[in-house]
Amino acid sequence: MAEIICVIGNKGGTGKTTLSHMLCQGLGLLNQRSVCVLTDIGREPLDPEGRRYLTADARSRDALAKVVDKIRGLNKWMGVIDGGANRSEMDRHLYGLAHLVLLPFRDSHEDIRTVQQDLETFPRALAIPTQWPTNPWAREAADKLIESQLGHYRNRILEPVFAISSSKLLLQKRIPDSLPSPLSNACRRVAAPVLDILRIDHEDVDSDVDEAMEHDPAPVRGRADAETTLGTAH
Ligand SMILES: Nc1ncnc2c1ncn2[C@@H]1O[C@H](COP(=O)(O)OP(=O)(O)OP(=O)(O)O)[C@@H](O)[C@H]1O
Ligand SMILES: [Mg+2]
């Protein structure tokens, strides 16, 4: 059985797309096969070349149904569906499809107000702080904001994804031949807790980074099969 993960939320610019791609890259680095699914009609599909995951274009309802169907038929794969802002009905649809639902939010009052509503609307969803400040003082303030505004939901808030400027490399149409190690490590740290929630075994993310892996992106195992299966959805 494949797992379907949705990254949704009503507010724009919270980091849904970045998180979806970091998660997929991290899953790949932890030897888990995944497909990052584009649903945002305002965005262009990204080239899968060099990534540790596949990409699928599901910008129409029809294509989404086909892609989800195909992913479900791929044993032990994961589909990570990147939502889009201001699409309440689509968010509800994706929520209904998913085993795990993630709601990214940044450390702003507006993000926090919106994620509060989304946590109410989607009772199974988990919120995940993104672009979280790394400066100790800013981080303390941001953590306090969570405690004061979202304390009630503390059991549904995952560890933060810290701001990392190289994350934008994953949103390039074609990624560079090699990615910086801090980005790969950040991607692993995003993926590991998700695998833990889904009770899927994985290697320890704190183990020493295998330098060879950084410079020699191995093809996704079983990629050819999945590409054939997902082919019509591209
Ligand atoms: N962890 C991060 N570190 C640094 N920058 C980030 C991080 N996550 C997101 N960003 C930046 O924040 C901006 C918005 O991110 P992104 O496009 O992923 O949000 P989104 O929720 O998908 O937006 P939309 O609602 O338009 O789909 C981008 O410029 C992105 O590079
Ligand atoms: Mg987006």
Short mmCIF file of C-alpha atoms in Angstrom, two decimals, residues 32-191:
data_model
loop_
_atom_site.label_atom_id
_atom_site.label_comp_id
_atom_site.label_asym_id
_atom_site.label_seq_id
_atom_site.Cartn_x
_atom_site.Cartn_y
_atom_site.Cartn_z
CA GLN A 32 11.89 5.69 0.60
CA ARG A 33 10.39 6.11 -2.85
CA SER A 34 8.09 9.07 -3.35
CA VAL A 35 6.30 11.26 -5.87
CA CYS A 36 5.79 14.98 -5.36
CA VAL A 37 2.41 15.90 -6.81
CA LEU A 38 1.74 19.38 -8.16
CA THR A 39 -1.88 20.58 -7.87
CA ASP A 40 -1.39 24.35 -8.00
CA ILE A 41 -2.64 25.63 -11.36
CA GLY A 42 -0.47 28.72 -11.00
CA ARG A 43 2.78 26.70 -10.99
CA GLU A 44 4.79 24.81 -13.60
CA PRO A 45 5.88 21.17 -13.24
CA LEU A 46 9.49 20.66 -12.12
CA ASP A 47 12.00 18.38 -13.86
CA PRO A 48 12.55 15.15 -11.87
CA GLU A 49 16.12 14.77 -13.21
CA GLY A 50 18.64 14.49 -10.35
CA ARG A 51 16.01 14.48 -7.61
CA ARG A 52 15.58 11.58 -5.18
CA TYR A 53 11.89 11.44 -6.08
CA LEU A 54 9.56 11.65 -9.03
CA THR A 55 7.29 14.55 -9.87
CA ALA A 56 3.75 14.36 -11.20
CA ASP A 57 1.52 16.99 -12.72
CA ALA A 58 -2.00 16.87 -11.28
CA ARG A 59 -3.24 20.37 -11.95
CA SER A 60 -6.67 19.22 -13.07
CA ARG A 61 -9.14 17.22 -10.97
CA ASP A 62 -9.01 14.45 -13.56
CA ALA A 63 -5.24 14.25 -13.51
CA LEU A 64 -5.26 14.30 -9.69
CA ALA A 65 -7.64 11.34 -9.54
CA LYS A 66 -5.44 9.40 -12.01
CA VAL A 67 -2.18 10.24 -10.25
CA VAL A 68 -3.53 9.32 -6.82
CA ASP A 69 -4.91 6.06 -8.22
CA LYS A 70 -1.57 5.21 -9.76
CA ILE A 71 0.42 6.06 -6.64
CA ARG A 72 -1.93 3.92 -4.55
CA GLY A 73 -1.12 1.00 -6.83
CA LEU A 74 2.64 1.34 -6.23
CA ASN A 75 3.72 -0.84 -3.35
CA LYS A 76 5.56 1.04 -0.58
CA TRP A 77 5.65 4.35 -2.42
CA MET A 78 4.57 7.67 -0.98
CA GLY A 79 2.67 10.41 -2.70
CA VAL A 80 3.24 13.89 -1.31
CA ILE A 81 0.54 16.22 -2.60
CA ASP A 82 1.43 19.91 -2.61
CA GLY A 83 -1.76 21.96 -2.20
CA GLY A 84 -2.29 25.61 -3.06
CA ALA A 85 -3.42 28.64 -1.09
CA ASN A 86 -7.05 29.82 -0.79
CA ARG A 87 -8.58 26.60 -2.00
CA SER A 88 -10.79 25.46 0.87
CA GLU A 89 -12.72 22.99 -1.21
CA MET A 90 -9.58 21.46 -2.70
CA ASP A 91 -8.04 21.26 0.78
CA ARG A 92 -11.10 19.34 1.99
CA HIS A 93 -10.81 17.01 -0.98
CA LEU A 94 -7.09 16.39 -0.34
CA TYR A 95 -7.74 15.93 3.38
CA GLY A 96 -10.19 13.17 2.51
CA LEU A 97 -7.57 11.38 0.37
CA ALA A 98 -4.65 11.50 2.77
CA HIS A 99 -3.27 9.26 5.50
CA LEU A 100 -1.27 12.16 6.86
CA VAL A 101 -2.04 15.86 6.50
CA LEU A 102 0.53 18.57 7.19
CA LEU A 103 -0.26 22.26 7.70
CA PRO A 104 2.87 24.40 7.42
CA PHE A 105 2.89 27.83 9.08
CA ARG A 106 5.44 30.59 9.71
CA ASP A 107 5.97 32.63 12.86
CA SER A 108 3.52 35.40 12.02
CA HIS A 109 0.25 36.19 13.75
CA GLU A 110 -1.55 35.85 10.44
CA ASP A 111 -0.08 32.40 9.76
CA ILE A 112 -0.92 31.33 13.29
CA ARG A 113 -4.51 32.56 13.07
CA THR A 114 -4.96 30.69 9.81
CA VAL A 115 -3.38 27.47 11.03
CA GLN A 116 -5.61 27.58 14.11
CA GLN A 117 -8.65 27.57 11.84
CA ASP A 118 -7.17 24.82 9.68
CA LEU A 119 -6.44 22.69 12.78
CA GLU A 120 -10.11 23.06 13.73
CA THR A 121 -11.36 22.30 10.21
CA PHE A 122 -9.05 19.30 9.78
CA PRO A 123 -9.02 17.37 13.07
CA ARG A 124 -6.49 14.74 11.91
CA ALA A 125 -4.04 17.28 10.51
CA LEU A 126 -0.71 18.16 12.11
CA ALA A 127 0.79 21.64 11.99
CA ILE A 128 4.46 22.12 11.18
CA PRO A 129 6.36 25.37 11.79
CA THR A 130 8.36 26.28 8.68
CA GLN A 131 11.03 28.82 7.81
CA TRP A 132 11.59 28.85 11.57
CA PRO A 133 14.19 31.35 12.80
CA THR A 134 17.62 29.95 13.63
CA ASN A 135 18.82 32.99 15.55
CA PRO A 136 18.40 31.99 19.24
CA TRP A 137 16.49 35.14 20.27
CA ALA A 138 14.19 35.07 17.27
CA ARG A 139 13.64 31.37 17.80
CA GLU A 140 12.75 31.87 21.44
CA ALA A 141 10.22 34.55 20.47
CA ALA A 142 8.76 32.30 17.76
CA ASP A 143 8.51 29.33 20.15
CA LYS A 144 6.77 31.57 22.70
CA LEU A 145 4.31 32.66 20.05
CA ILE A 146 3.39 29.01 19.44
CA GLU A 147 3.03 28.34 23.15
CA SER A 148 0.82 31.38 23.72
CA GLN A 149 -1.32 31.12 20.58
CA LEU A 150 -1.32 27.40 19.83
CA GLY A 151 -0.68 25.88 23.26
CA HIS A 152 -4.05 24.14 23.10
CA TYR A 153 -2.86 22.24 20.01
CA ARG A 154 0.66 21.45 21.26
CA ASN A 155 0.20 17.70 20.68
CA ARG A 156 -0.52 18.38 17.02
CA ILE A 157 2.53 20.55 16.31
CA LEU A 158 5.64 18.92 14.84
CA GLU A 159 9.24 20.02 15.29
CA PRO A 160 10.07 23.10 13.19
CA VAL A 161 11.68 23.13 9.78
CA PHE A 162 14.32 25.82 10.06
CA ALA A 163 14.89 28.56 7.52
CA ILE A 164 17.46 27.38 5.01
CA SER A 165 18.04 29.55 1.98
CA SER A 166 19.29 26.66 -0.19
CA SER A 167 15.80 25.11 0.06
CA LYS A 168 14.91 27.21 -2.98
CA LEU A 169 17.25 25.04 -5.08
CA LEU A 170 14.64 22.28 -4.87
CA LEU A 171 12.05 24.60 -6.43
CA GLN A 172 14.25 25.26 -9.47
CA LYS A 173 12.86 23.67 -12.59
CA ARG A 174 16.08 21.65 -12.82
CA ILE A 175 18.08 21.17 -9.63
CA PRO A 176 21.89 21.52 -9.61
CA ASP A 177 23.99 18.37 -10.06
CA SER A 178 24.81 18.34 -6.38
CA LEU A 179 22.98 19.88 -3.46
CA PRO A 180 24.64 21.41 -0.40
CA SER A 181 25.00 18.95 2.50
CA PRO A 182 23.10 21.19 4.96
CA LEU A 183 20.10 21.05 2.64
CA SER A 184 20.28 17.26 2.34
CA ASN A 185 20.54 17.00 6.11
CA ALA A 186 17.58 19.34 6.57
CA CYS A 187 15.57 17.21 4.12
CA ARG A 188 16.39 14.05 6.08
CA ARG A 189 15.33 15.78 9.28
CA VAL A 190 11.98 16.68 7.68
CA ALA A 191 11.40 13.14 6.42
#
